[in-house]
Short mmCIF file of C-alpha atoms in Angstrom, two decimals:
data_model
loop_
_atom_site.label_atom_id
_atom_site.label_comp_id
_atom_site.label_asym_id
_atom_site.label_seq_id
_atom_site.Cartn_x
_atom_site.Cartn_y
_atom_site.Cartn_z
CA MET A 1 12.29 17.50 -14.87
CA LYS A 2 9.14 15.01 -16.37
CA PHE A 3 8.63 11.65 -15.87
CA LEU A 4 6.00 10.34 -18.88
CA THR A 5 3.38 7.19 -17.74
CA PRO A 6 6.07 4.16 -16.65
CA ALA A 7 5.63 1.13 -19.59
CA GLN A 8 4.65 -1.98 -18.40
CA ASN A 9 7.69 -3.79 -19.41
CA TYR A 10 10.61 -3.83 -21.62
CA GLU A 11 8.91 -4.70 -24.62
CA ASP A 12 6.01 -2.16 -24.54
CA GLN A 13 8.87 0.46 -23.90
CA SER A 14 10.28 -0.39 -26.80
CA ALA A 15 8.23 -0.54 -29.03
CA ARG A 16 6.79 2.93 -27.76
CA LEU A 17 10.26 3.96 -28.65
CA LEU A 18 10.39 3.03 -32.23
CA ARG A 19 6.71 4.77 -32.76
CA GLU A 20 8.76 8.00 -31.11
CA LYS A 21 11.22 7.66 -33.22
CA ILE A 22 8.87 7.44 -36.50
CA ILE A 23 7.23 11.19 -35.38
CA ASN A 24 10.20 13.05 -33.12
CA LYS A 25 8.67 13.06 -30.34
CA LEU A 26 11.90 10.97 -28.87
CA PRO A 27 12.36 11.36 -24.56
CA ASP A 28 15.57 13.53 -23.04
CA VAL A 29 16.36 9.80 -20.87
CA SER A 30 15.30 6.19 -21.79
CA PHE A 31 15.40 3.01 -19.39
CA ASN A 32 15.50 0.06 -21.17
CA SER A 33 17.10 -3.90 -20.78
CA TYR A 34 20.67 -4.61 -22.05
CA SER A 35 18.68 -7.04 -24.36
CA TYR A 36 16.58 -4.85 -27.06
CA LEU A 37 20.06 -1.99 -27.22
CA ALA A 38 21.77 -3.46 -30.31
CA THR A 39 17.95 -3.12 -32.04
CA LEU A 40 17.26 0.60 -30.53
CA VAL A 41 21.10 0.81 -32.37
CA ASN A 42 19.72 0.17 -35.27
CA LYS A 43 17.13 2.82 -35.51
CA ASN A 44 19.60 5.48 -34.50
CA ILE A 45 17.87 5.63 -30.93
CA PRO A 46 20.03 5.44 -28.17
CA LYS A 47 23.74 8.72 -29.04
CA ASP A 48 27.20 7.86 -28.87
CA LEU A 49 27.80 8.39 -25.35
CA THR A 50 31.91 7.48 -25.87
CA GLN A 51 33.03 11.22 -25.48
CA ASN A 52 30.67 12.18 -22.04
CA LEU A 53 32.91 8.95 -21.11
CA ILE A 54 36.41 9.64 -21.45
CA ASN A 55 37.06 10.31 -18.16
CA LYS A 56 34.72 7.22 -16.71
CA LYS A 57 37.21 6.30 -13.65
CA GLU A 58 36.13 9.52 -12.81
CA LEU A 59 32.72 9.03 -12.51
CA GLY A 60 33.18 5.67 -11.02
CA PHE A 61 33.01 3.13 -14.17
CA ASN A 62 35.91 0.88 -14.89
CA ASP A 63 37.14 -0.84 -19.00
CA ASN A 64 34.29 -4.10 -18.12
CA ALA A 65 30.79 -1.70 -16.98
CA PHE A 66 30.26 -1.03 -20.83
CA LYS A 67 31.01 -4.13 -22.58
CA ALA A 68 27.48 -5.20 -22.66
CA THR A 69 26.64 -1.70 -23.91
CA THR A 70 29.34 -0.84 -26.48
CA LEU A 71 28.41 -1.19 -30.06
CA GLU A 72 30.73 -0.66 -32.70
CA ASN A 73 32.93 0.40 -30.43
CA LYS A 74 30.93 3.27 -29.40
CA ILE A 75 29.17 3.09 -25.88
CA TYR A 76 25.13 3.89 -26.53
CA ALA A 77 24.27 3.34 -22.27
CA ILE A 78 25.45 2.90 -19.05
CA PRO A 79 23.87 0.09 -16.60
CA PHE A 80 21.61 1.34 -14.72
CA ALA A 81 20.32 -1.56 -12.93
CA SER A 82 21.82 -5.31 -13.11
CA SER A 83 21.34 -8.75 -12.47
CA LEU A 84 23.39 -12.39 -12.72
CA PRO A 85 21.90 -15.92 -13.00
CA VAL A 86 22.07 -16.92 -9.87
CA VAL A 87 20.41 -19.90 -7.78
CA TYR A 88 18.08 -19.81 -4.71
CA TYR A 89 17.67 -22.28 -1.98
CA ASN A 90 15.85 -23.20 0.49
CA MET A 91 18.18 -24.04 3.28
CA ASP A 92 15.29 -26.29 4.60
CA LEU A 93 15.06 -28.68 2.49
CA VAL A 94 19.24 -28.70 2.07
CA LYS A 95 20.07 -29.75 5.34
CA GLN A 96 16.58 -31.50 5.64
CA ALA A 97 17.98 -33.49 2.36
CA LYS A 98 21.48 -34.40 4.04
CA TRP A 99 23.37 -32.32 1.98
CA ASN A 100 26.31 -31.89 4.80
CA LYS A 101 29.17 -30.59 1.71
CA GLU A 102 29.53 -26.79 0.34
CA LEU A 103 26.27 -26.07 -2.09
CA PRO A 104 26.68 -27.55 -6.12
CA LYS A 105 29.40 -25.95 -8.22
CA THR A 106 28.49 -27.72 -10.95
CA TRP A 107 25.21 -28.87 -12.61
CA GLU A 108 25.70 -32.66 -11.57
CA GLU A 109 26.23 -31.82 -8.06
CA ILE A 110 22.73 -29.56 -8.87
CA PHE A 111 20.73 -32.55 -9.91
CA ASP A 112 22.10 -35.05 -7.72
CA LEU A 113 21.04 -32.80 -4.55
CA ALA A 114 17.60 -32.25 -6.49
CA GLN A 115 16.91 -35.65 -6.28
CA LYS A 116 17.56 -35.64 -2.69
CA ILE A 117 15.51 -33.23 -1.99
CA ASN A 118 12.83 -35.09 -4.13
CA LEU A 119 12.38 -38.01 -1.52
CA LEU A 120 10.77 -35.66 1.19
CA GLU A 121 7.59 -35.78 1.51
CA GLY A 122 5.18 -32.98 -0.42
CA LYS A 123 9.44 -31.37 -1.60
CA ASN A 124 10.25 -30.70 -5.37
CA GLY A 125 14.15 -30.59 -5.49
CA VAL A 126 14.95 -27.76 -8.70
CA TYR A 127 13.60 -25.21 -11.15
CA PHE A 128 14.52 -23.65 -13.94
CA GLY A 129 13.28 -20.10 -13.79
CA GLU A 130 12.77 -19.05 -17.39
CA THR A 131 11.10 -16.00 -18.23
CA ASP A 132 11.96 -15.94 -22.19
CA THR A 133 15.62 -17.08 -23.32
CA TRP A 134 17.84 -15.73 -21.44
CA LEU A 135 18.93 -18.20 -18.69
CA ILE A 136 18.86 -20.10 -21.74
CA LEU A 137 21.80 -18.47 -23.30
CA ALA A 138 22.94 -18.10 -19.77
CA LEU A 139 23.88 -21.96 -20.07
CA SER A 140 25.21 -21.89 -24.05
CA LEU A 141 27.61 -18.28 -22.97
CA GLN A 142 29.54 -19.79 -19.85
CA ARG A 143 30.99 -22.89 -22.19
CA GLY A 144 31.88 -20.26 -25.21
CA GLY A 145 29.12 -20.46 -27.15
CA LYS A 146 27.25 -18.06 -29.91
CA LEU A 147 24.11 -17.55 -30.32
CA ILE A 148 24.70 -16.30 -34.42
CA ASN A 149 27.39 -17.08 -36.10
CA GLU A 150 29.57 -15.66 -39.52
CA LYS A 151 26.76 -15.72 -41.24
CA GLY A 152 23.97 -14.52 -39.24
CA LYS A 153 22.86 -17.87 -38.20
CA VAL A 154 22.16 -19.71 -35.19
CA ASP A 155 24.26 -22.81 -35.36
CA PHE A 156 22.97 -25.21 -32.01
CA SER A 157 25.27 -28.54 -33.63
CA GLN A 158 27.95 -26.47 -32.32
CA GLU A 159 29.23 -27.87 -29.03
CA ALA A 160 28.23 -25.56 -26.41
CA TRP A 161 25.12 -25.35 -28.39
CA GLN A 162 24.33 -29.34 -27.86
CA GLU A 163 25.46 -29.49 -23.79
CA THR A 164 23.29 -26.60 -23.26
CA PHE A 165 20.04 -28.75 -25.18
CA LYS A 166 21.02 -31.74 -23.07
CA LEU A 167 21.17 -30.14 -19.84
CA LEU A 168 17.65 -28.66 -20.90
CA SER A 169 16.70 -32.17 -21.21
CA ASP A 170 18.34 -33.73 -17.90
CA PHE A 171 16.19 -30.73 -16.07
CA HIS A 172 13.49 -33.31 -16.36
CA THR A 173 15.13 -37.11 -17.32
CA LEU A 174 17.55 -36.51 -14.73
CA ALA A 175 16.28 -33.54 -11.89
CA LYS A 176 12.84 -34.51 -12.57
CA MET A 177 11.99 -30.42 -12.61
CA PRO A 178 7.56 -30.42 -12.01
CA ALA A 179 5.81 -29.67 -14.71
CA ILE A 180 4.00 -26.01 -14.13
CA LYS A 181 4.29 -22.78 -14.15
CA ARG A 182 7.30 -20.73 -13.45
CA SER A 183 4.75 -18.44 -11.46
CA GLU A 184 3.33 -21.33 -9.04
CA ALA A 185 7.52 -22.39 -8.18
CA ILE A 186 7.61 -19.13 -7.36
CA SER A 187 4.51 -19.83 -5.25
CA ALA A 188 6.25 -23.38 -3.93
CA PHE A 189 9.58 -21.80 -3.69
CA TYR A 190 8.54 -19.20 -1.02
CA ALA A 191 5.76 -21.49 0.66
CA GLY A 192 8.91 -24.21 1.42
CA ASN A 193 7.95 -26.71 -1.71
CA LEU A 194 10.65 -26.23 -3.45
CA GLY A 195 14.49 -26.89 -2.58
CA ILE A 196 16.87 -25.02 -5.34
CA LEU A 197 15.09 -22.24 -8.11
CA ILE A 198 17.18 -20.89 -10.94
CA GLN A 199 16.40 -17.65 -11.55
CA THR A 200 17.54 -13.32 -11.76
CA SER A 201 19.49 -12.29 -8.78
CA ALA A 202 16.55 -8.93 -9.51
CA ALA A 203 14.42 -11.30 -6.96
CA LEU A 204 16.77 -10.94 -4.34
CA SER A 205 14.43 -8.93 -2.32
CA GLN A 206 11.32 -9.71 -2.57
CA THR A 207 12.04 -13.37 -2.39
CA GLU A 208 13.26 -12.38 0.85
CA LYS A 209 9.91 -10.36 1.80
CA SER A 210 8.04 -13.24 0.73
CA ILE A 211 9.67 -16.91 2.58
CA ASN A 212 9.99 -18.01 6.37
CA PHE A 213 13.38 -20.03 5.71
CA PRO A 214 16.91 -19.71 5.94
CA LEU A 215 18.28 -18.40 2.77
CA LYS A 216 21.48 -19.19 1.42
CA ILE A 217 22.19 -17.47 -2.67
CA SER A 218 25.21 -18.79 -4.92
CA GLN A 219 26.49 -18.25 -8.10
CA PHE A 220 26.19 -19.90 -11.47
CA PRO A 221 26.93 -23.27 -11.57
CA GLY A 222 29.25 -24.81 -14.24
CA MET A 223 31.75 -21.88 -15.57
CA LYS A 224 33.58 -23.22 -18.04
CA PRO A 225 37.14 -20.73 -18.99
CA GLY A 226 36.10 -18.27 -20.82
CA GLY A 227 32.39 -18.31 -21.03
CA GLU A 228 30.20 -15.39 -20.06
CA LEU A 229 27.37 -14.20 -17.65
CA PRO A 230 24.49 -12.49 -20.53
CA VAL A 231 23.37 -8.98 -18.17
CA GLY A 232 20.63 -8.85 -17.43
CA GLY A 233 18.56 -5.36 -16.04
CA SER A 234 18.09 -1.71 -17.76
CA VAL A 235 20.49 0.57 -19.06
CA VAL A 236 20.02 4.96 -19.73
CA MET A 237 20.16 6.54 -22.53
CA LEU A 238 20.25 10.05 -24.26
CA THR A 239 17.79 9.35 -26.65
CA ASN A 240 17.27 13.47 -27.65
CA ASP A 241 20.11 15.14 -27.59
CA LYS A 242 17.65 19.42 -27.77
CA ASN A 243 18.32 19.67 -24.03
CA LYS A 244 21.89 17.52 -24.03
CA GLU A 245 23.47 19.50 -20.81
CA ALA A 246 20.28 18.41 -18.30
CA ALA A 247 20.12 15.34 -19.88
CA LEU A 248 23.49 14.19 -18.85
CA LYS A 249 23.34 15.83 -15.68
CA TYR A 250 20.97 13.02 -14.64
CA ILE A 251 21.75 10.61 -16.32
CA HIS A 252 25.12 10.87 -14.30
CA PHE A 253 23.53 10.99 -11.46
CA VAL A 254 21.88 8.07 -11.44
CA THR A 255 24.34 6.09 -12.73
CA GLY A 256 26.61 7.75 -10.51
CA GLU A 257 27.59 7.04 -6.18
CA ALA A 258 23.20 7.85 -6.23
CA ASN A 259 22.96 4.24 -7.66
CA ALA A 260 23.48 2.92 -4.48
CA TYR A 261 20.29 2.58 -3.11
CA VAL A 262 19.94 0.54 -6.52
CA PRO A 263 20.57 -2.91 -4.70
CA GLN A 264 19.39 -2.44 -1.02
CA TYR A 265 16.29 -1.77 -2.02
CA THR A 266 15.24 -4.72 -5.34
CA GLY A 267 18.06 -7.10 -5.73
CA TYR A 268 19.70 -5.81 -8.76
CA MET A 269 22.99 -4.42 -8.11
CA THR A 270 25.14 -1.24 -9.31
CA SER A 271 27.82 -1.47 -12.05
CA ASN A 272 29.54 2.18 -10.37
CA PHE A 273 32.79 1.62 -8.27
CA LEU A 274 32.23 4.35 -6.31
CA ALA A 275 28.21 3.49 -5.86
CA ASN A 276 29.56 -0.10 -4.38
CA ALA A 277 31.54 1.40 -1.86
CA LYS A 278 29.24 2.50 0.02
CA LEU A 279 27.57 -0.94 0.67
CA GLN A 280 30.09 -2.26 2.61
CA ASP A 281 27.59 -2.11 6.21
CA PHE A 282 25.23 -3.08 3.92
CA TYR A 283 26.99 -6.62 2.33
CA ASP A 284 28.16 -7.24 5.64
CA LYS A 285 24.52 -7.58 7.24
CA ASN A 286 23.42 -9.47 3.57
CA TYR A 287 25.61 -11.70 2.74
CA ASN A 288 23.26 -13.25 -0.18
CA HIS A 289 23.42 -10.04 -1.95
CA THR A 290 27.08 -10.06 -2.05
CA ILE A 291 26.60 -12.61 -5.09
CA ALA A 292 25.34 -11.21 -8.20
CA PRO A 293 28.25 -8.57 -7.77
CA SER A 294 31.11 -11.57 -6.95
CA GLN A 295 30.23 -12.49 -10.89
CA ILE A 296 30.99 -8.76 -12.70
CA ASN A 297 33.94 -10.41 -13.97
CA LEU A 298 32.49 -13.00 -16.03
CA MET A 299 29.66 -9.84 -16.99
CA GLY A 300 28.90 -9.95 -20.89
CA TYR A 301 26.65 -9.12 -23.12
CA TRP A 302 22.62 -10.25 -23.90
CA PRO A 303 22.63 -11.60 -27.93
CA SER A 304 19.86 -11.05 -29.48
CA PHE A 305 18.24 -12.36 -33.26
CA PRO A 306 18.74 -10.46 -35.86
CA GLY A 307 15.95 -8.69 -37.99
CA ASP A 308 12.18 -7.69 -37.53
CA ASN A 309 11.07 -11.38 -37.11
CA ALA A 310 13.75 -10.87 -33.33
CA LEU A 311 10.34 -11.58 -30.63
CA LYS A 312 9.04 -14.14 -32.50
CA ALA A 313 12.52 -15.80 -32.53
CA THR A 314 13.29 -15.69 -28.97
CA ASN A 315 9.71 -17.18 -28.41
CA THR A 316 10.27 -20.20 -31.13
CA LEU A 317 13.72 -20.91 -29.25
CA TRP A 318 11.30 -20.72 -25.31
CA ASN A 319 8.69 -23.21 -26.95
CA TYR A 320 11.78 -25.80 -27.97
CA ALA A 321 13.28 -25.68 -24.41
CA GLN A 322 10.21 -25.87 -22.60
CA LYS A 323 9.21 -29.39 -24.81
CA LEU A 324 13.38 -30.43 -23.21
CA LEU A 325 12.44 -28.86 -19.47
CA MET A 326 8.14 -30.06 -19.21
CA GLY A 327 9.44 -33.44 -20.62
CA ILE A 328 7.31 -33.93 -24.03
CA SER A 329 10.77 -34.64 -25.37
CA ILE A 330 13.59 -35.81 -24.42
CA ASN A 331 15.61 -36.42 -27.32
CA TYR A 332 17.80 -33.24 -26.96
CA ARG A 333 19.11 -33.66 -30.63
CA ASP A 334 16.48 -33.35 -32.58
CA ILE A 335 14.79 -30.51 -30.37
CA ALA A 336 17.81 -28.54 -31.58
CA GLN A 337 17.89 -29.60 -34.94
CA GLU A 338 14.47 -28.56 -35.23
CA ALA A 339 14.86 -25.55 -32.82
CA GLN A 340 17.51 -24.27 -35.61
CA GLU A 341 15.65 -24.72 -38.70
CA GLU A 342 12.13 -22.76 -37.47
CA ILE A 343 14.50 -20.19 -36.14
CA ASN A 344 16.55 -19.70 -38.97
CA LEU A 345 14.15 -19.54 -40.98
CA LEU A 346 13.19 -15.75 -39.36
CA LEU A 347 16.57 -14.41 -39.85
CA PRO A 348 16.90 -12.51 -42.17
#
């Protein structure tokens, strides 16, 4: 078995696969982000695995496990390491803020607690730890929103998106979110100067190693009936069937019961119920690691923008969201309209 030099990130890995497709040098097996699967399928890179997963329950998967890797009724990848949005709390600051009830289940409660923590000397209440647009999409999808309409365009006038843009603004106007970079916010959280951090569950193990205060994780707040959360993390694909039998054996190994090692050494969760069954002792001793799996029924597809300008469109949405989060603008309706117009010019 030969492992290629790892890419720096999913963007580089996707670009490399696209180049290798052109020169017919694709590897047998590839790992990549859920978010780039549609792009790779459009270029005929991952092979259809549907027939190899007929006995999926024997392999440890239920139907919902492939919801985010199924396109046009074909399964193109198997989940390897999955993550969902969650909320991290510094329980020392929560206690000092005299929050003597259950942790917030709504965004209104998040902002209320953040305001109380803001009153503590030298402390900040909350930070929305976005990296690109994953958490922004979560705000819309949890309300039943759609990224792309039936015309292949974005429509930020829909109610779910209007509420999303308002929430982004509320982080500044109501919660007084500090106007700092995500890396700075994470450092502040580690140092005990930030009370609430909204980010991926994948950061849990690293966070636990980096702090000296009691930490609690809670589910992503504000879910609406029928809402979903975009699954993050990585999937495994068969990208060359030259050595299909051996490649599939490897794929089934790393996504099977051996996948139980993933949650124990990272903050990612396994989508394999056989692997999950082996983790009961681990979960009993590490309650925070049970929070992301408790949302697995909400796990949905991570939508992406269509066309060759997908990355530009993603960056555009992020830039407009930043204007609200950082308080550059407080008119969320205008920001939504401007973002819609600029993004639609980039789409096919």
